[in-house]
PDB file of C-alpha atoms in Angstrom:
ATOM      1  CA  GLU A   1      -5.206  18.927   0.314  1.00 96.00           C
ATOM      2  CA  VAL A   2      -3.220  16.153  -1.327  1.00 98.00           C
ATOM      3  CA  GLN A   3      -4.917  14.711  -4.383  1.00 98.00           C
ATOM      4  CA  LEU A   4      -3.834  11.790  -6.545  1.00 98.00           C
ATOM      5  CA  LEU A   5      -5.706  10.968  -9.727  1.00 98.00           C
ATOM      6  CA  GLU A   6      -4.859   7.854 -11.704  1.00 98.00           C
ATOM      7  CA  SER A   7      -5.716   7.348 -15.355  1.00 98.00           C
ATOM      8  CA  GLY A   8      -4.806   5.104 -18.245  1.00 98.00           C
ATOM      9  CA  GLY A   9      -6.393   1.839 -17.210  1.00 98.00           C
ATOM     10  CA  GLY A  10      -8.434  -0.289 -19.548  1.00 98.00           C
ATOM     11  CA  LEU A  11      -8.706  -3.572 -21.398  1.00 98.00           C
ATOM     12  CA  VAL A  12      -5.570  -4.879 -23.083  1.00 98.00           C
ATOM     13  CA  GLN A  13      -4.689  -8.186 -24.687  1.00 98.00           C
ATOM     14  CA  PRO A  14      -2.050 -10.492 -23.211  1.00 98.00           C
ATOM     15  CA  GLY A  15       1.378  -9.386 -24.377  1.00 98.00           C
ATOM     16  CA  GLY A  16       0.200  -5.815 -24.819  1.00 98.00           C
ATOM     17  CA  SER A  17       1.267  -2.570 -23.195  1.00 98.00           C
ATOM     18  CA  LEU A  18      -0.372   0.178 -21.192  1.00 98.00           C
ATOM     19  CA  ARG A  19       0.835   3.343 -19.474  1.00 98.00           C
ATOM     20  CA  LEU A  20      -0.739   4.498 -16.265  1.00 98.00           C
ATOM     21  CA  SER A  21      -0.529   8.080 -15.037  1.00 98.00           C
ATOM     22  CA  CYS A  22      -1.043   9.580 -11.598  1.00 98.00           C
ATOM     23  CA  ALA A  23      -1.535  13.348 -11.462  1.00 98.00           C
ATOM     24  CA  ALA A  24      -0.547  14.757  -8.090  1.00 98.00           C
ATOM     25  CA  SER A  25      -1.430  18.042  -6.420  1.00 98.00           C
ATOM     26  CA  GLY A  26      -1.416  19.650  -3.005  1.00 98.00           C
ATOM     27  CA  PHE A  27       2.202  18.910  -2.082  1.00 98.00           C
ATOM     28  CA  THR A  28       5.757  19.432  -3.330  1.00 97.00           C
ATOM     29  CA  PHE A  29       5.902  16.436  -5.639  1.00 97.00           C
ATOM     30  CA  ARG A  30       9.683  16.321  -6.087  1.00 96.00           C
ATOM     31  CA  LYS A  31      10.233  15.961  -2.343  1.00 95.00           C
ATOM     32  CA  TYR A  32       8.385  12.674  -1.943  1.00 96.00           C
ATOM     33  CA  ALA A  33       8.887   9.120  -3.057  1.00 97.00           C
ATOM     34  CA  MET A  34       5.858   7.710  -4.846  1.00 98.00           C
ATOM     35  CA  THR A  35       4.623   4.194  -5.258  1.00 98.00           C
ATOM     36  CA  TRP A  36       2.269   1.912  -7.185  1.00 98.00           C
ATOM     37  CA  VAL A  37       0.262  -0.783  -5.413  1.00 98.00           C
ATOM     38  CA  ARG A  38      -2.164  -3.147  -7.105  1.00 98.00           C
ATOM     39  CA  GLN A  39      -5.090  -5.272  -6.011  1.00 98.00           C
ATOM     40  CA  ALA A  40      -6.369  -8.158  -8.099  1.00 98.00           C
ATOM     41  CA  PRO A  41     -10.141  -8.729  -7.978  1.00 98.00           C
ATOM     42  CA  GLY A  42     -11.084 -10.111  -4.574  1.00 97.00           C
ATOM     43  CA  LYS A  43      -7.448 -10.321  -3.484  1.00 98.00           C
ATOM     44  CA  GLY A  44      -5.087  -8.454  -1.179  1.00 98.00           C
ATOM     45  CA  LEU A  45      -2.711  -5.580  -1.730  1.00 98.00           C
ATOM     46  CA  GLU A  46       0.517  -6.096  -3.653  1.00 98.00           C
ATOM     47  CA  TRP A  47       3.338  -3.546  -3.762  1.00 98.00           C
ATOM     48  CA  VAL A  48       4.446  -3.035  -7.368  1.00 98.00           C
ATOM     49  CA  SER A  49       7.057  -0.286  -7.576  1.00 98.00           C
ATOM     50  CA  THR A  50       8.506   2.806  -5.886  1.00 97.00           C
ATOM     51  CA  ILE A  51      10.437   5.780  -7.185  1.00 96.00           C
ATOM     52  CA  SER A  52      12.432   8.283  -5.153  1.00 95.00           C
ATOM     53  CA  GLY A  53      11.520  11.962  -5.246  1.00 93.00           C
ATOM     54  CA  SER A  54      14.502  12.741  -7.429  1.00 89.00           C
ATOM     55  CA  GLY A  55      13.636   9.888  -9.760  1.00 89.00           C
ATOM     56  CA  GLY A  56      17.124   8.485  -9.310  1.00 90.00           C
ATOM     57  CA  GLY A  57      16.054   5.385  -7.434  1.00 94.00           C
ATOM     58  CA  THR A  58      13.516   2.875  -8.707  1.00 96.00           C
ATOM     59  CA  TYR A  59      12.454  -0.375  -7.088  1.00 96.00           C
ATOM     60  CA  TYR A  60      10.251  -3.202  -8.331  1.00 97.00           C
ATOM     61  CA  ALA A  61       8.501  -6.312  -7.147  1.00 98.00           C
ATOM     62  CA  ASP A  62       9.959  -9.465  -8.659  1.00 98.00           C
ATOM     63  CA  SER A  63       6.615 -10.157 -10.342  1.00 98.00           C
ATOM     64  CA  VAL A  64       6.964  -7.082 -12.579  1.00 98.00           C
ATOM     65  CA  LYS A  65      10.717  -6.565 -12.812  1.00 98.00           C
ATOM     66  CA  GLY A  66      11.844  -6.302 -16.429  1.00 98.00           C
ATOM     67  CA  ARG A  67       8.299  -5.679 -17.685  1.00 98.00           C
ATOM     68  CA  PHE A  68       7.174  -2.536 -15.817  1.00 98.00           C
ATOM     69  CA  THR A  69       8.952   0.811 -15.606  1.00 98.00           C
ATOM     70  CA  ILE A  70       8.149   3.503 -13.063  1.00 98.00           C
ATOM     71  CA  SER A  71       8.981   7.115 -13.833  1.00 98.00           C
ATOM     72  CA  SER A  72       8.006  10.620 -12.836  1.00 98.00           C
ATOM     73  CA  ASP A  73       7.929  14.072 -14.372  1.00 97.00           C
ATOM     74  CA  ASN A  74       8.493  16.663 -11.668  1.00 94.00           C
ATOM     75  CA  SER A  75       7.600  19.487 -14.073  1.00 96.00           C
ATOM     76  CA  LYS A  76       4.140  17.963 -14.514  1.00 98.00           C
ATOM     77  CA  ASN A  77       3.741  16.563 -10.977  1.00 98.00           C
ATOM     78  CA  THR A  78       2.913  13.230 -12.552  1.00 98.00           C
ATOM     79  CA  LEU A  79       3.865   9.643 -11.791  1.00 98.00           C
ATOM     80  CA  TYR A  80       3.824   6.967 -14.490  1.00 98.00           C
ATOM     81  CA  LEU A  81       3.853   3.211 -14.776  1.00 98.00           C
ATOM     82  CA  GLN A  82       4.729   1.775 -18.173  1.00 98.00           C
ATOM     83  CA  MET A  83       3.491  -1.803 -18.298  1.00 98.00           C
ATOM     84  CA  ASN A  84       4.743  -4.096 -21.055  1.00 98.00           C
ATOM     85  CA  ILE A  85       4.299  -7.782 -21.838  1.00 98.00           C
ATOM     86  CA  LEU A  86       1.107  -7.803 -19.813  1.00 98.00           C
ATOM     87  CA  ARG A  87      -0.248 -11.071 -18.459  1.00 98.00           C
ATOM     88  CA  ALA A  88      -3.656 -12.137 -17.222  1.00 98.00           C
ATOM     89  CA  GLU A  89      -2.288 -12.097 -13.670  1.00 98.00           C
ATOM     90  CA  ASP A  90      -1.572  -8.360 -13.991  1.00 98.00           C
ATOM     91  CA  THR A  91      -5.327  -7.738 -13.972  1.00 98.00           C
ATOM     92  CA  ALA A  92      -5.948  -5.490 -10.986  1.00 98.00           C
ATOM     93  CA  VAL A  93      -6.872  -2.084  -9.717  1.00 98.00           C
ATOM     94  CA  TYR A  94      -3.675  -0.035  -9.687  1.00 98.00           C
ATOM     95  CA  TYR A  95      -3.324   2.604  -6.992  1.00 98.00           C
ATOM     96  CA  CYS A  96      -0.715   5.312  -6.780  1.00 98.00           C
ATOM     97  CA  ALA A  97       0.233   6.548  -3.347  1.00 98.00           C
ATOM     98  CA  LYS A  98       2.480   9.152  -1.814  1.00 98.00           C
ATOM     99  CA  PHE A  99       5.036   8.310   0.812  1.00 97.00           C
ATOM    100  CA  GLY A 100       4.084   9.673   4.198  1.00 96.00           C
ATOM    101  CA  ASP A 101       5.965  12.483   5.884  1.00 93.00           C
ATOM    102  CA  GLY A 102       9.055  10.902   7.393  1.00 87.00           C
ATOM    103  CA  GLY A 103       9.551   8.533   4.502  1.00 92.00           C
ATOM    104  CA  TYR A 104      12.860   8.704   2.697  1.00 92.00           C
ATOM    105  CA  CYS A 105      15.081   6.972   0.181  1.00 91.00           C
ATOM    106  CA  TYR A 106      18.672   5.920   0.767  1.00 89.00           C
ATOM    107  CA  THR A 107      21.340   4.225  -1.256  1.00 84.00           C
ATOM    108  CA  ASP A 108      19.645   0.905  -1.787  1.00 85.00           C
ATOM    109  CA  SER A 109      15.946   1.436  -1.137  1.00 90.00           C
ATOM    110  CA  CYS A 110      13.126   3.627   0.056  1.00 93.00           C
ATOM    111  CA  ARG A 111      11.585   3.460   3.482  1.00 96.00           C
ATOM    112  CA  GLY A 112       8.101   4.731   4.266  1.00 96.00           C
ATOM    113  CA  TRP A 113       4.403   4.157   4.593  1.00 98.00           C
ATOM    114  CA  PHE A 114       1.821   5.119   1.986  1.00 98.00           C
ATOM    115  CA  ASP A 115      -0.488   8.060   2.560  1.00 98.00           C
ATOM    116  CA  PRO A 116      -2.703   9.029   0.873  1.00 98.00           C
ATOM    117  CA  TRP A 117      -3.783   6.736  -1.947  1.00 98.00           C
ATOM    118  CA  GLY A 118      -5.482   7.602  -5.210  1.00 98.00           C
ATOM    119  CA  GLN A 119      -8.831   6.183  -6.239  1.00 98.00           C
ATOM    120  CA  GLY A 120      -7.244   3.567  -8.492  1.00 98.00           C
ATOM    121  CA  THR A 121      -7.518   2.612 -12.139  1.00 98.00           C
ATOM    122  CA  LEU A 122      -8.581  -0.823 -13.361  1.00 98.00           C
ATOM    123  CA  VAL A 123      -6.363  -2.757 -15.736  1.00 98.00           C
ATOM    124  CA  THR A 124      -7.856  -5.843 -17.348  1.00 98.00           C
ATOM    125  CA  VAL A 125      -5.637  -8.173 -19.357  1.00 98.00           C
ATOM    126  CA  SER A 126      -7.744 -10.493 -21.441  1.00 98.00           C
ATOM    127  CA  SER A 127      -8.202 -11.681 -24.986  1.00 97.00           C
TER     128      SER A 127
ATOM    129  CA  ASP B   1      12.771 -11.494   0.947  1.00 95.00           C
ATOM    130  CA  ILE B   2      10.923 -10.945   4.206  1.00 97.00           C
ATOM    131  CA  GLN B   3       7.439 -12.435   4.337  1.00 98.00           C
ATOM    132  CA  MET B   4       4.567 -10.877   6.282  1.00 98.00           C
ATOM    133  CA  THR B   5       1.984 -13.240   7.764  1.00 98.00           C
ATOM    134  CA  GLN B   6      -1.265 -11.991   9.248  1.00 98.00           C
ATOM    135  CA  SER B   7      -3.621 -13.920  11.482  1.00 98.00           C
ATOM    136  CA  PRO B   8      -6.413 -14.632  11.557  1.00 98.00           C
ATOM    137  CA  SER B   9      -7.410 -14.243   7.919  1.00 98.00           C
ATOM    138  CA  SER B  10     -10.926 -13.371   9.057  1.00 98.00           C
ATOM    139  CA  LEU B  11     -12.827 -12.857  12.264  1.00 98.00           C
ATOM    140  CA  SER B  12     -16.324 -12.109  13.436  1.00 98.00           C
ATOM    141  CA  ALA B  13     -16.898 -10.182  16.654  1.00 98.00           C
ATOM    142  CA  SER B  14     -19.674  -8.323  18.416  1.00 98.00           C
ATOM    143  CA  VAL B  15     -19.997  -4.577  18.684  1.00 98.00           C
ATOM    144  CA  GLY B  16     -17.990  -3.451  21.699  1.00 98.00           C
ATOM    145  CA  ASP B  17     -15.610  -6.414  21.623  1.00 98.00           C
ATOM    146  CA  ARG B  18     -11.848  -6.037  21.796  1.00 98.00           C
ATOM    147  CA  VAL B  19     -10.305  -7.272  18.561  1.00 98.00           C
ATOM    148  CA  THR B  20      -6.650  -8.176  18.029  1.00 98.00           C
ATOM    149  CA  ILE B  21      -4.947  -8.853  14.705  1.00 98.00           C
ATOM    150  CA  THR B  22      -1.435 -10.220  14.507  1.00 98.00           C
ATOM    151  CA  CYS B  23       1.256  -9.618  11.891  1.00 98.00           C
ATOM    152  CA  ARG B  24       4.499 -11.575  11.905  1.00 98.00           C
ATOM    153  CA  ALA B  25       7.611 -10.810   9.862  1.00 98.00           C
ATOM    154  CA  SER B  26       9.892 -13.648   8.818  1.00 98.00           C
ATOM    155  CA  GLN B  27      12.881 -11.510   9.855  1.00 98.00           C
ATOM    156  CA  GLY B  28      13.239  -8.547  12.154  1.00 98.00           C
ATOM    157  CA  ILE B  29      12.058  -5.210  10.769  1.00 98.00           C
ATOM    158  CA  SER B  30      12.502  -3.041  13.891  1.00 98.00           C
ATOM    159  CA  ASN B  31       9.377  -0.853  14.033  1.00 97.00           C
ATOM    160  CA  TYR B  32       9.060  -0.264  10.286  1.00 98.00           C
ATOM    161  CA  LEU B  33       5.482  -1.441  10.124  1.00 98.00           C
ATOM    162  CA  ALA B  34       2.257   0.216   8.998  1.00 98.00           C
ATOM    163  CA  TRP B  35      -1.378  -0.816   9.253  1.00 98.00           C
ATOM    164  CA  TYR B  36      -4.083   0.045   6.717  1.00 98.00           C
ATOM    165  CA  GLN B  37      -7.844  -0.261   6.733  1.00 98.00           C
ATOM    166  CA  GLN B  38      -9.764  -0.960   3.543  1.00 98.00           C
ATOM    167  CA  LYS B  39     -13.523  -0.737   3.795  1.00 98.00           C
ATOM    168  CA  PRO B  40     -15.581  -2.624   1.193  1.00 97.00           C
ATOM    169  CA  GLY B  41     -15.294  -0.955  -2.202  1.00 97.00           C
ATOM    170  CA  LYS B  42     -13.036   1.784  -0.873  1.00 98.00           C
ATOM    171  CA  VAL B  43      -9.426   2.871  -1.084  1.00 98.00           C
ATOM    172  CA  PRO B  44      -6.958   1.695   1.604  1.00 98.00           C
ATOM    173  CA  ASN B  45      -6.470   4.183   4.416  1.00 98.00           C
ATOM    174  CA  LEU B  46      -3.449   4.509   6.699  1.00 98.00           C
ATOM    175  CA  LEU B  47      -4.192   3.792  10.360  1.00 98.00           C
ATOM    176  CA  ILE B  48      -0.817   3.383  12.053  1.00 98.00           C
ATOM    177  CA  TYR B  49       2.842   3.788  11.143  1.00 98.00           C
ATOM    178  CA  ALA B  50       6.075   3.109  12.990  1.00 98.00           C
ATOM    179  CA  ALA B  51       4.237   0.150  14.538  1.00 98.00           C
ATOM    180  CA  SER B  52       2.410   2.244  17.116  1.00 98.00           C
ATOM    181  CA  THR B  53       1.949   5.837  15.912  1.00 98.00           C
ATOM    182  CA  LEU B  54      -1.684   6.649  15.215  1.00 98.00           C
ATOM    183  CA  GLN B  55      -2.251   8.580  12.005  1.00 98.00           C
ATOM    184  CA  SER B  56      -3.982  11.918  12.509  1.00 97.00           C
ATOM    185  CA  GLY B  57      -7.746  11.596  12.447  1.00 97.00           C
ATOM    186  CA  VAL B  58      -7.843   7.888  13.244  1.00 98.00           C
ATOM    187  CA  PRO B  59     -10.076   7.032  16.231  1.00 98.00           C
ATOM    188  CA  SER B  60      -8.226   6.292  19.439  1.00 98.00           C
ATOM    189  CA  ARG B  61      -9.855   2.854  19.746  1.00 98.00           C
ATOM    190  CA  PHE B  62      -7.212   1.724  17.247  1.00 98.00           C
ATOM    191  CA  SER B  63      -3.742   0.984  18.581  1.00 98.00           C
ATOM    192  CA  GLY B  64      -0.628  -0.816  17.426  1.00 98.00           C
ATOM    193  CA  SER B  65       2.254  -2.459  19.201  1.00 98.00           C
ATOM    194  CA  GLY B  66       5.277  -4.617  18.587  1.00 98.00           C
ATOM    195  CA  SER B  67       8.812  -4.519  17.301  1.00 98.00           C
ATOM    196  CA  GLY B  68      11.161  -6.888  15.562  1.00 98.00           C
ATOM    197  CA  THR B  69       9.048  -9.697  14.146  1.00 98.00           C
ATOM    198  CA  ASP B  70       5.740  -9.620  16.032  1.00 98.00           C
ATOM    199  CA  PHE B  71       3.142  -6.890  15.788  1.00 98.00           C
ATOM    200  CA  THR B  72      -0.482  -6.402  16.761  1.00 98.00           C
ATOM    201  CA  LEU B  73      -3.321  -4.117  15.768  1.00 98.00           C
ATOM    202  CA  THR B  74      -5.982  -3.755  18.433  1.00 98.00           C
ATOM    203  CA  ILE B  75      -9.461  -2.301  18.193  1.00 98.00           C
ATOM    204  CA  SER B  76     -10.450  -1.678  21.793  1.00 98.00           C
ATOM    205  CA  SER B  77     -14.198  -1.548  21.186  1.00 98.00           C
ATOM    206  CA  LEU B  78     -15.374  -2.743  17.783  1.00 98.00           C
ATOM    207  CA  GLN B  79     -17.813  -0.433  16.017  1.00 98.00           C
ATOM    208  CA  PRO B  80     -20.033  -1.160  12.988  1.00 98.00           C
ATOM    209  CA  GLU B  81     -17.983   1.251  10.873  1.00 98.00           C
ATOM    210  CA  ASP B  82     -14.864  -0.853  11.532  1.00 98.00           C
ATOM    211  CA  VAL B  83     -16.065  -3.574   9.171  1.00 98.00           C
ATOM    212  CA  ALA B  84     -13.139  -3.753   6.767  1.00 98.00           C
ATOM    213  CA  THR B  85     -10.059  -5.682   5.757  1.00 98.00           C
ATOM    214  CA  TYR B  86      -6.900  -4.732   7.596  1.00 98.00           C
ATOM    215  CA  TYR B  87      -3.413  -5.047   6.149  1.00 98.00           C
ATOM    216  CA  CYS B  88       0.021  -4.750   7.678  1.00 98.00           C
ATOM    217  CA  GLN B  89       2.957  -3.591   5.566  1.00 98.00           C
ATOM    218  CA  LYS B  90       6.657  -3.643   6.225  1.00 98.00           C
ATOM    219  CA  TYR B  91       8.614  -0.658   4.997  1.00 97.00           C
ATOM    220  CA  ASN B  92      12.170  -1.062   6.217  1.00 96.00           C
ATOM    221  CA  SER B  93      13.343  -1.732   2.657  1.00 95.00           C
ATOM    222  CA  ALA B  94      12.066  -2.927  -0.692  1.00 95.00           C
ATOM    223  CA  PRO B  95      10.144  -5.073  -1.357  1.00 96.00           C
ATOM    224  CA  LEU B  96       7.575  -3.142   0.677  1.00 97.00           C
ATOM    225  CA  THR B  97       5.480  -6.225   1.320  1.00 98.00           C
ATOM    226  CA  PHE B  98       1.929  -6.375   2.619  1.00 98.00           C
ATOM    227  CA  GLY B  99       0.431  -9.068   4.778  1.00 98.00           C
ATOM    228  CA  GLY B 100      -2.396 -11.134   3.362  1.00 98.00           C
ATOM    229  CA  GLY B 101      -5.113  -9.188   5.145  1.00 98.00           C
ATOM    230  CA  THR B 102      -7.608  -9.804   7.942  1.00 98.00           C
ATOM    231  CA  LYS B 103     -11.294  -9.406   7.207  1.00 98.00           C
ATOM    232  CA  VAL B 104     -13.268  -8.122  10.201  1.00 98.00           C
ATOM    233  CA  GLU B 105     -17.013  -8.613  10.343  1.00 98.00           C
ATOM    234  CA  ILE B 106     -19.717  -7.945  12.914  1.00 98.00           C
ATOM    235  CA  LYS B 107     -21.312 -10.969  14.550  1.00 97.00           C
TER     236      LYS B 107
END
């Protein structure tokens, strides 16, 4: 059974940093692209970032580009999201998700749906 | 970037009703479209991918159709457990944008 467990959320001041982790199990981690999706309180889903299985391709939403960095450690089966220069509008539940079977990455992007999702970790940016 | 627009943003229907949700892409995305269900307080769950392929374990009352720019999610007979917000998502290339969501309630 695929399991994804996020950690690292919490309260941080504007301008601060936080690193989220997503521990994966139940599948061959290095073979799948992984993604972060966030959901602000009472709002819809927003794609944040995706990384290819090899880690060689990374993709970001414009809203986080230059501030967030996605990475993965295939030896630890763990996905990360380093979040810097945090703003109030980054307040959200952050979910990690695995690309579904059939998803793949190519030269310029990754293509795939998200399944399954982790339980999420709440990040609150406030003074 | 391609925008994804869902309609309606909310709807109320009776148990047993046929419910249709629409998702429109601002440019063609072939069939690279997924639908998710998010029940209140829960994690999003994949319903459909490739516009019309039902994910394993999803009840057959759910179906998807469309290609190019116009897509629909249909619930053939609404059940109380279908109360949720439904999202479409394009996945042809980054950004992997979601629609704004459609909240489905029971009348």
